[in-house]
Amino acid sequence: MEKALEVRDLTLSINNHKILDNLSFSLDKGSFAVLCGRNGAGKSQLLRCIKGLVGPDGGEILVDGVSLNAKARMKKIAIVFQDADMQIVSQSVEKDVAFGPENMGLDRKEIERRVENALSLMGLEGKVKQRPQTLSGGEKRKCAIAGILAMEPEVILLDEPFANLDYPSTLSVIRALNTLHWKGYTILVVSHEVEKFLFHADTLFILEEGRMKEKGRADEIYFKLPSYDIYLPKNASFEELSWLR
């Protein structure tokens, strides 16, 4: 399989505390991967390093086989933060999704194409004129995802995408992620709430004290999660690790 993303020997220390310790892993193109670990394992900082928001002390990050600096990665890799409100900047859903492509200097026809495609993928066609602040939690999360989709990234990172969402909103976001997976997007999700959606993922990573302790097919290593304090329903089969029925 072609690699969409490769992380090689990544190291990061903050205030003399080692956050990432010679960390290496890769994502196949079109894969749907889940990254888990205890609080403080380094998950969020890893995402920020991959995106280019934090400069690591060492190592390299490759996209499509090419080692890229932080500025170049900002264009190739997109991130959706836990608080979707942080990424809402405009007064309508349509304008919010168009914000990124407009800043890229694209012509109006291309912007309209991208916005229409992103809104369609997220099922927000009927919300184009609505103020994002009036959306439900799940709709806000999908609006944030649509905004990054319109920039056509190579890799999509999501940090705790189900945090503070009610049941219907969570289902809505899970369905949206499945749609992106089916469309061939490369996705990496950081989440503690794997019982809601792990069945739909193909790859599982478990981070511990800045090191990748487990990596492999989700259906083959998911049973190791409780030993890292990640909740699984007791005696649940892999097929039961989804809220979609």
PDB file of C-alpha atoms in Angstrom:
ATOM      1  CA  MET A   1       0.000   0.000   0.000  1.00  0.00           C
ATOM      2  CA  GLU A   2       1.099   3.564  -0.698  1.00  0.00           C
ATOM      3  CA  LYS A   3       1.791   5.595   2.420  1.00  0.00           C
ATOM      4  CA  ALA A   4      -0.184   8.804   2.870  1.00  0.00           C
ATOM      5  CA  LEU A   5       1.714   9.726   6.032  1.00  0.00           C
ATOM      6  CA  GLU A   6       4.969   8.541   7.600  1.00  0.00           C
ATOM      7  CA  VAL A   7       6.317   9.660  10.972  1.00  0.00           C
ATOM      8  CA  ARG A   8       9.950   8.749  11.561  1.00  0.00           C
ATOM      9  CA  ASP A   9      11.796   8.936  14.900  1.00  0.00           C
ATOM     10  CA  LEU A  10       9.781  11.909  16.131  1.00  0.00           C
ATOM     11  CA  THR A  11      10.939  13.414  19.428  1.00  0.00           C
ATOM     12  CA  LEU A  12       9.464  16.275  21.435  1.00  0.00           C
ATOM     13  CA  SER A  13      10.241  17.659  24.893  1.00  0.00           C
ATOM     14  CA  ILE A  14       8.463  20.498  26.680  1.00  0.00           C
ATOM     15  CA  ASN A  15      10.015  22.061  29.802  1.00  0.00           C
ATOM     16  CA  ASN A  16      12.521  19.179  29.953  1.00  0.00           C
ATOM     17  CA  HIS A  17       9.683  16.651  29.938  1.00  0.00           C
ATOM     18  CA  LYS A  18       9.797  14.142  27.103  1.00  0.00           C
ATOM     19  CA  ILE A  19       6.447  14.043  25.297  1.00  0.00           C
ATOM     20  CA  LEU A  20       7.328  11.983  22.189  1.00  0.00           C
ATOM     21  CA  ASP A  21      10.161   9.461  22.274  1.00  0.00           C
ATOM     22  CA  ASN A  22      11.555   8.350  18.880  1.00  0.00           C
ATOM     23  CA  LEU A  23       8.024   7.742  17.643  1.00  0.00           C
ATOM     24  CA  SER A  24       7.501   6.078  14.267  1.00  0.00           C
ATOM     25  CA  PHE A  25       4.383   4.920  12.424  1.00  0.00           C
ATOM     26  CA  SER A  26       2.669   5.264   9.065  1.00  0.00           C
ATOM     27  CA  LEU A  27      -0.799   5.522   7.553  1.00  0.00           C
ATOM     28  CA  ASP A  28      -1.758   3.775   4.327  1.00  0.00           C
ATOM     29  CA  LYS A  29      -3.624   5.861   1.782  1.00  0.00           C
ATOM     30  CA  GLY A  30      -7.347   5.637   2.370  1.00  0.00           C
ATOM     31  CA  SER A  31      -6.983   4.134   5.833  1.00  0.00           C
ATOM     32  CA  PHE A  32      -9.184   4.937   8.825  1.00  0.00           C
ATOM     33  CA  ALA A  33      -6.934   4.806  11.890  1.00  0.00           C
ATOM     34  CA  VAL A  34      -7.652   5.305  15.585  1.00  0.00           C
ATOM     35  CA  LEU A  35      -5.036   6.518  18.067  1.00  0.00           C
ATOM     36  CA  CYS A  36      -5.637   5.749  21.762  1.00  0.00           C
ATOM     37  CA  GLY A  37      -3.756   6.118  25.008  1.00  0.00           C
ATOM     38  CA  ARG A  38      -3.992   7.302  28.574  1.00  0.00           C
ATOM     39  CA  ASN A  39      -4.251  11.005  29.381  1.00  0.00           C
ATOM     40  CA  GLY A  40      -0.792  12.489  29.016  1.00  0.00           C
ATOM     41  CA  ALA A  41       0.406   9.836  26.573  1.00  0.00           C
ATOM     42  CA  GLY A  42       1.200  12.533  23.997  1.00  0.00           C
ATOM     43  CA  LYS A  43      -1.700  12.073  21.568  1.00  0.00           C
ATOM     44  CA  SER A  44      -2.726  15.698  21.075  1.00  0.00           C
ATOM     45  CA  GLN A  45       0.862  16.922  20.871  1.00  0.00           C
ATOM     46  CA  LEU A  46       1.536  14.263  18.256  1.00  0.00           C
ATOM     47  CA  LEU A  47      -1.334  15.572  16.127  1.00  0.00           C
ATOM     48  CA  ARG A  48      -0.071  19.135  16.507  1.00  0.00           C
ATOM     49  CA  CYS A  49       3.421  18.063  15.422  1.00  0.00           C
ATOM     50  CA  ILE A  50       2.054  16.220  12.399  1.00  0.00           C
ATOM     51  CA  LYS A  51       0.001  19.237  11.369  1.00  0.00           C
ATOM     52  CA  GLY A  52       2.910  21.623  11.817  1.00  0.00           C
ATOM     53  CA  LEU A  53       1.605  23.609  14.778  1.00  0.00           C
ATOM     54  CA  VAL A  54       4.396  22.407  17.091  1.00  0.00           C
ATOM     55  CA  GLY A  55       8.015  21.959  16.052  1.00  0.00           C
ATOM     56  CA  PRO A  56       9.473  18.605  17.160  1.00  0.00           C
ATOM     57  CA  ASP A  57      13.024  18.330  18.477  1.00  0.00           C
ATOM     58  CA  GLY A  58      13.891  15.677  15.939  1.00  0.00           C
ATOM     59  CA  GLY A  59      12.603  13.258  13.330  1.00  0.00           C
ATOM     60  CA  GLU A  60      10.781  13.805  10.072  1.00  0.00           C
ATOM     61  CA  ILE A  61       7.255  13.683   8.694  1.00  0.00           C
ATOM     62  CA  LEU A  62       6.540  12.580   5.149  1.00  0.00           C
ATOM     63  CA  VAL A  63       3.387  13.056   3.091  1.00  0.00           C
ATOM     64  CA  ASP A  64       3.072  10.942  -0.054  1.00  0.00           C
ATOM     65  CA  GLY A  65       6.673   9.853   0.434  1.00  0.00           C
ATOM     66  CA  VAL A  66       8.094  13.381   0.591  1.00  0.00           C
ATOM     67  CA  SER A  67       9.629  14.836   3.756  1.00  0.00           C
ATOM     68  CA  LEU A  68       7.904  18.175   4.382  1.00  0.00           C
ATOM     69  CA  ASN A  69       8.599  21.093   6.679  1.00  0.00           C
ATOM     70  CA  ALA A  70       5.869  22.538   8.895  1.00  0.00           C
ATOM     71  CA  LYS A  71       4.763  25.169   6.358  1.00  0.00           C
ATOM     72  CA  ALA A  72       4.315  22.581   3.614  1.00  0.00           C
ATOM     73  CA  ARG A  73       2.450  20.224   5.947  1.00  0.00           C
ATOM     74  CA  MET A  74      -0.036  22.939   6.835  1.00  0.00           C
ATOM     75  CA  LYS A  75      -1.335  22.698   3.257  1.00  0.00           C
ATOM     76  CA  LYS A  76      -1.358  18.910   3.043  1.00  0.00           C
ATOM     77  CA  ILE A  77      -2.691  17.961   6.474  1.00  0.00           C
ATOM     78  CA  ALA A  78      -5.907  19.198   8.110  1.00  0.00           C
ATOM     79  CA  ILE A  79      -6.949  18.986  11.744  1.00  0.00           C
ATOM     80  CA  VAL A  80     -10.346  19.224  13.453  1.00  0.00           C
ATOM     81  CA  PHE A  81      -9.990  20.197  17.099  1.00  0.00           C
ATOM     82  CA  GLN A  82     -12.083  18.949  19.995  1.00  0.00           C
ATOM     83  CA  ASP A  83     -13.848  22.326  20.269  1.00  0.00           C
ATOM     84  CA  ALA A  84     -15.491  22.874  16.868  1.00  0.00           C
ATOM     85  CA  ASP A  85     -16.336  26.482  17.808  1.00  0.00           C
ATOM     86  CA  MET A  86     -12.608  27.284  17.557  1.00  0.00           C
ATOM     87  CA  GLN A  87     -12.776  26.660  13.809  1.00  0.00           C
ATOM     88  CA  ILE A  88     -15.995  28.542  13.037  1.00  0.00           C
ATOM     89  CA  VAL A  89     -15.168  32.013  11.724  1.00  0.00           C
ATOM     90  CA  SER A  90     -18.042  33.176   9.503  1.00  0.00           C
ATOM     91  CA  GLN A  91     -21.684  34.156   9.768  1.00  0.00           C
ATOM     92  CA  SER A  92     -23.104  31.372   7.600  1.00  0.00           C
ATOM     93  CA  VAL A  93     -22.257  27.709   7.044  1.00  0.00           C
ATOM     94  CA  GLU A  94     -21.569  28.356   3.368  1.00  0.00           C
ATOM     95  CA  LYS A  95     -19.190  31.247   4.066  1.00  0.00           C
ATOM     96  CA  ASP A  96     -17.453  29.316   6.816  1.00  0.00           C
ATOM     97  CA  VAL A  97     -16.687  26.392   4.500  1.00  0.00           C
ATOM     98  CA  ALA A  98     -15.509  28.819   1.801  1.00  0.00           C
ATOM     99  CA  PHE A  99     -13.102  30.596   4.169  1.00  0.00           C
ATOM    100  CA  GLY A 100     -10.159  28.239   3.625  1.00  0.00           C
ATOM    101  CA  PRO A 101     -10.353  28.029  -0.187  1.00  0.00           C
ATOM    102  CA  GLU A 102     -10.714  31.815  -0.380  1.00  0.00           C
ATOM    103  CA  ASN A 103      -7.515  32.248   1.624  1.00  0.00           C
ATOM    104  CA  MET A 104      -5.816  29.850  -0.790  1.00  0.00           C
ATOM    105  CA  GLY A 105      -6.505  32.371  -3.565  1.00  0.00           C
ATOM    106  CA  LEU A 106      -8.645  30.044  -5.672  1.00  0.00           C
ATOM    107  CA  ASP A 107     -10.998  31.417  -8.300  1.00  0.00           C
ATOM    108  CA  ARG A 108     -14.697  31.725  -7.495  1.00  0.00           C
ATOM    109  CA  LYS A 109     -15.787  28.778  -9.640  1.00  0.00           C
ATOM    110  CA  GLU A 110     -13.313  26.433  -7.924  1.00  0.00           C
ATOM    111  CA  ILE A 111     -14.317  27.708  -4.494  1.00  0.00           C
ATOM    112  CA  GLU A 112     -17.984  27.063  -5.250  1.00  0.00           C
ATOM    113  CA  ARG A 113     -17.174  23.542  -6.482  1.00  0.00           C
ATOM    114  CA  ARG A 114     -15.230  22.710  -3.351  1.00  0.00           C
ATOM    115  CA  VAL A 115     -17.820  24.173  -0.997  1.00  0.00           C
ATOM    116  CA  GLU A 116     -20.661  22.321  -2.699  1.00  0.00           C
ATOM    117  CA  ASN A 117     -18.750  19.040  -2.582  1.00  0.00           C
ATOM    118  CA  ALA A 118     -17.762  19.437   1.092  1.00  0.00           C
ATOM    119  CA  LEU A 119     -21.284  20.371   2.203  1.00  0.00           C
ATOM    120  CA  SER A 120     -22.700  17.411   0.279  1.00  0.00           C
ATOM    121  CA  LEU A 121     -20.256  14.973   1.887  1.00  0.00           C
ATOM    122  CA  MET A 122     -21.237  16.231   5.339  1.00  0.00           C
ATOM    123  CA  GLY A 123     -24.977  16.339   4.599  1.00  0.00           C
ATOM    124  CA  LEU A 124     -25.203  20.069   5.260  1.00  0.00           C
ATOM    125  CA  GLU A 125     -26.748  21.168   1.956  1.00  0.00           C
ATOM    126  CA  GLY A 126     -29.877  22.377   3.703  1.00  0.00           C
ATOM    127  CA  LYS A 127     -27.917  24.508   6.187  1.00  0.00           C
ATOM    128  CA  VAL A 128     -25.915  26.730   3.834  1.00  0.00           C
ATOM    129  CA  LYS A 129     -27.425  30.050   4.969  1.00  0.00           C
ATOM    130  CA  GLN A 130     -27.730  29.138   8.638  1.00  0.00           C
ATOM    131  CA  ARG A 131     -25.495  30.753  11.253  1.00  0.00           C
ATOM    132  CA  PRO A 132     -23.011  28.111  12.459  1.00  0.00           C
ATOM    133  CA  GLN A 133     -23.589  29.180  16.064  1.00  0.00           C
ATOM    134  CA  THR A 134     -27.181  27.899  15.813  1.00  0.00           C
ATOM    135  CA  LEU A 135     -26.173  24.396  14.691  1.00  0.00           C
ATOM    136  CA  SER A 136     -26.319  21.356  16.957  1.00  0.00           C
ATOM    137  CA  GLY A 137     -23.071  19.989  18.381  1.00  0.00           C
ATOM    138  CA  GLY A 138     -22.854  17.314  15.718  1.00  0.00           C
ATOM    139  CA  GLU A 139     -23.639  19.782  12.938  1.00  0.00           C
ATOM    140  CA  LYS A 140     -20.931  22.142  14.186  1.00  0.00           C
ATOM    141  CA  ARG A 141     -18.425  19.275  14.115  1.00  0.00           C
ATOM    142  CA  LYS A 142     -19.484  18.417  10.566  1.00  0.00           C
ATOM    143  CA  CYS A 143     -19.251  22.080   9.564  1.00  0.00           C
ATOM    144  CA  ALA A 144     -15.664  22.138  10.853  1.00  0.00           C
ATOM    145  CA  ILE A 145     -14.907  18.961   8.886  1.00  0.00           C
ATOM    146  CA  ALA A 146     -16.507  20.449   5.763  1.00  0.00           C
ATOM    147  CA  GLY A 147     -14.281  23.500   6.151  1.00  0.00           C
ATOM    148  CA  ILE A 148     -11.130  21.409   6.014  1.00  0.00           C
ATOM    149  CA  LEU A 149     -12.482  19.154   3.243  1.00  0.00           C
ATOM    150  CA  ALA A 150     -12.890  22.221   1.050  1.00  0.00           C
ATOM    151  CA  MET A 151      -9.126  22.686   1.264  1.00  0.00           C
ATOM    152  CA  GLU A 152      -8.665  19.159  -0.151  1.00  0.00           C
ATOM    153  CA  PRO A 153      -6.029  17.869   2.290  1.00  0.00           C
ATOM    154  CA  GLU A 154      -4.082  14.621   1.900  1.00  0.00           C
ATOM    155  CA  VAL A 155      -4.638  13.572   5.543  1.00  0.00           C
ATOM    156  CA  ILE A 156      -7.399  14.457   8.033  1.00  0.00           C
ATOM    157  CA  LEU A 157      -6.676  14.474  11.780  1.00  0.00           C
ATOM    158  CA  LEU A 158      -9.473  14.628  14.361  1.00  0.00           C
ATOM    159  CA  ASP A 159      -8.921  15.175  18.093  1.00  0.00           C
ATOM    160  CA  GLU A 160     -11.717  13.684  20.246  1.00  0.00           C
ATOM    161  CA  PRO A 161     -14.473  14.287  17.649  1.00  0.00           C
ATOM    162  CA  PHE A 162     -17.230  12.901  19.899  1.00  0.00           C
ATOM    163  CA  ALA A 163     -16.430  14.994  22.968  1.00  0.00           C
ATOM    164  CA  ASN A 164     -19.491  16.697  24.500  1.00  0.00           C
ATOM    165  CA  LEU A 165     -21.866  15.368  21.828  1.00  0.00           C
ATOM    166  CA  ASP A 166     -25.223  13.799  22.588  1.00  0.00           C
ATOM    167  CA  TYR A 167     -26.240  10.449  21.130  1.00  0.00           C
ATOM    168  CA  PRO A 168     -27.831  11.707  17.864  1.00  0.00           C
ATOM    169  CA  SER A 169     -24.915  14.068  17.222  1.00  0.00           C
ATOM    170  CA  THR A 170     -22.386  11.296  17.839  1.00  0.00           C
ATOM    171  CA  LEU A 171     -24.166   9.017  15.366  1.00  0.00           C
ATOM    172  CA  SER A 172     -24.181  11.826  12.828  1.00  0.00           C
ATOM    173  CA  VAL A 173     -20.408  12.347  13.119  1.00  0.00           C
ATOM    174  CA  ILE A 174     -19.692   8.595  12.953  1.00  0.00           C
ATOM    175  CA  ARG A 175     -21.713   8.360   9.738  1.00  0.00           C
ATOM    176  CA  ALA A 176     -19.817  11.360   8.351  1.00  0.00           C
ATOM    177  CA  LEU A 177     -16.447   9.722   9.100  1.00  0.00           C
ATOM    178  CA  ASN A 178     -17.629   6.501   7.457  1.00  0.00           C
ATOM    179  CA  THR A 179     -18.599   8.469   4.358  1.00  0.00           C
ATOM    180  CA  LEU A 180     -15.140  10.012   4.159  1.00  0.00           C
ATOM    181  CA  HIS A 181     -13.543   6.591   4.580  1.00  0.00           C
ATOM    182  CA  TRP A 182     -15.666   5.147   1.776  1.00  0.00           C
ATOM    183  CA  LYS A 183     -14.642   8.094  -0.410  1.00  0.00           C
ATOM    184  CA  GLY A 184     -10.978   7.221   0.069  1.00  0.00           C
ATOM    185  CA  TYR A 185      -9.849   9.906   2.524  1.00  0.00           C
ATOM    186  CA  THR A 186      -6.993   9.092   4.923  1.00  0.00           C
ATOM    187  CA  ILE A 187      -8.213   9.659   8.489  1.00  0.00           C
ATOM    188  CA  LEU A 188      -6.538   9.549  11.905  1.00  0.00           C
ATOM    189  CA  VAL A 189      -8.837   9.930  14.923  1.00  0.00           C
ATOM    190  CA  VAL A 190      -7.697  10.444  18.506  1.00  0.00           C
ATOM    191  CA  SER A 191     -10.416   9.198  20.855  1.00  0.00           C
ATOM    192  CA  HIS A 192     -11.053   7.488  24.177  1.00  0.00           C
ATOM    193  CA  GLU A 193     -14.560   6.549  23.074  1.00  0.00           C
ATOM    194  CA  VAL A 194     -13.648   3.637  20.818  1.00  0.00           C
ATOM    195  CA  GLU A 195     -16.702   1.596  21.788  1.00  0.00           C
ATOM    196  CA  LYS A 196     -18.719   3.978  19.632  1.00  0.00           C
ATOM    197  CA  PHE A 197     -16.959   3.449  16.311  1.00  0.00           C
ATOM    198  CA  LEU A 198     -13.859   1.204  16.397  1.00  0.00           C
ATOM    199  CA  PHE A 199     -15.597  -1.440  14.255  1.00  0.00           C
ATOM    200  CA  HIS A 200     -15.433   0.979  11.314  1.00  0.00           C
ATOM    201  CA  ALA A 201     -11.672   1.536  11.596  1.00  0.00           C
ATOM    202  CA  ASP A 202      -9.051  -0.612   9.939  1.00  0.00           C
ATOM    203  CA  THR A 203      -5.977   0.411  11.966  1.00  0.00           C
ATOM    204  CA  LEU A 204      -5.377   0.890  15.695  1.00  0.00           C
ATOM    205  CA  PHE A 205      -2.449   2.625  17.406  1.00  0.00           C
ATOM    206  CA  ILE A 206      -1.889   2.696  21.174  1.00  0.00           C
ATOM    207  CA  LEU A 207       0.414   5.376  22.553  1.00  0.00           C
ATOM    208  CA  GLU A 208       2.057   5.129  25.978  1.00  0.00           C
ATOM    209  CA  GLU A 209       4.448   7.729  27.426  1.00  0.00           C
ATOM    210  CA  GLY A 210       5.288   9.061  23.992  1.00  0.00           C
ATOM    211  CA  ARG A 211       5.998   5.673  22.440  1.00  0.00           C
ATOM    212  CA  MET A 212       3.902   3.566  20.097  1.00  0.00           C
ATOM    213  CA  LYS A 213       3.247   0.460  22.176  1.00  0.00           C
ATOM    214  CA  GLU A 214       0.800  -1.297  19.854  1.00  0.00           C
ATOM    215  CA  LYS A 215      -0.033  -0.920  16.180  1.00  0.00           C
ATOM    216  CA  GLY A 216      -1.889  -3.181  13.811  1.00  0.00           C
ATOM    217  CA  ARG A 217      -5.258  -4.174  12.457  1.00  0.00           C
ATOM    218  CA  ALA A 218      -8.008  -2.908  14.713  1.00  0.00           C
ATOM    219  CA  ASP A 219      -9.828  -6.247  14.790  1.00  0.00           C
ATOM    220  CA  GLU A 220      -6.653  -8.079  15.843  1.00  0.00           C
ATOM    221  CA  ILE A 221      -5.390  -5.913  18.735  1.00  0.00           C
ATOM    222  CA  TYR A 222      -8.482  -4.141  20.076  1.00  0.00           C
ATOM    223  CA  PHE A 223      -8.667  -6.532  23.053  1.00  0.00           C
ATOM    224  CA  LYS A 224      -5.457  -4.955  24.437  1.00  0.00           C
ATOM    225  CA  LEU A 225      -7.139  -1.594  25.005  1.00  0.00           C
ATOM    226  CA  PRO A 226      -8.309  -2.186  28.617  1.00  0.00           C
ATOM    227  CA  SER A 227      -4.702  -2.743  29.723  1.00  0.00           C
ATOM    228  CA  TYR A 228      -4.098   0.879  28.694  1.00  0.00           C
ATOM    229  CA  ASP A 229      -7.187   2.122  30.574  1.00  0.00           C
ATOM    230  CA  ILE A 230      -9.281   2.471  27.416  1.00  0.00           C
ATOM    231  CA  TYR A 231     -12.871   1.440  28.103  1.00  0.00           C
ATOM    232  CA  LEU A 232     -14.416  -1.499  26.277  1.00  0.00           C
ATOM    233  CA  PRO A 233     -17.835  -2.965  27.095  1.00  0.00           C
ATOM    234  CA  LYS A 234     -17.293  -6.208  28.996  1.00  0.00           C
ATOM    235  CA  ASN A 235     -17.094  -9.254  26.711  1.00  0.00           C
ATOM    236  CA  ALA A 236     -17.888  -7.123  23.654  1.00  0.00           C
ATOM    237  CA  SER A 237     -17.024  -8.583  20.273  1.00  0.00           C
ATOM    238  CA  PHE A 238     -15.278  -6.398  17.715  1.00  0.00           C
ATOM    239  CA  GLU A 239     -18.525  -6.115  15.745  1.00  0.00           C
ATOM    240  CA  GLU A 240     -20.226  -4.637  18.809  1.00  0.00           C
ATOM    241  CA  LEU A 241     -17.805  -1.698  18.950  1.00  0.00           C
ATOM    242  CA  SER A 242     -20.129   0.606  17.043  1.00  0.00           C
ATOM    243  CA  TRP A 243     -23.227   2.623  17.803  1.00  0.00           C
ATOM    244  CA  LEU A 244     -24.426   2.181  14.240  1.00  0.00           C
ATOM    245  CA  ARG A 245     -26.924  -0.657  13.947  1.00  0.00           C
TER     246      ARG A 245
END
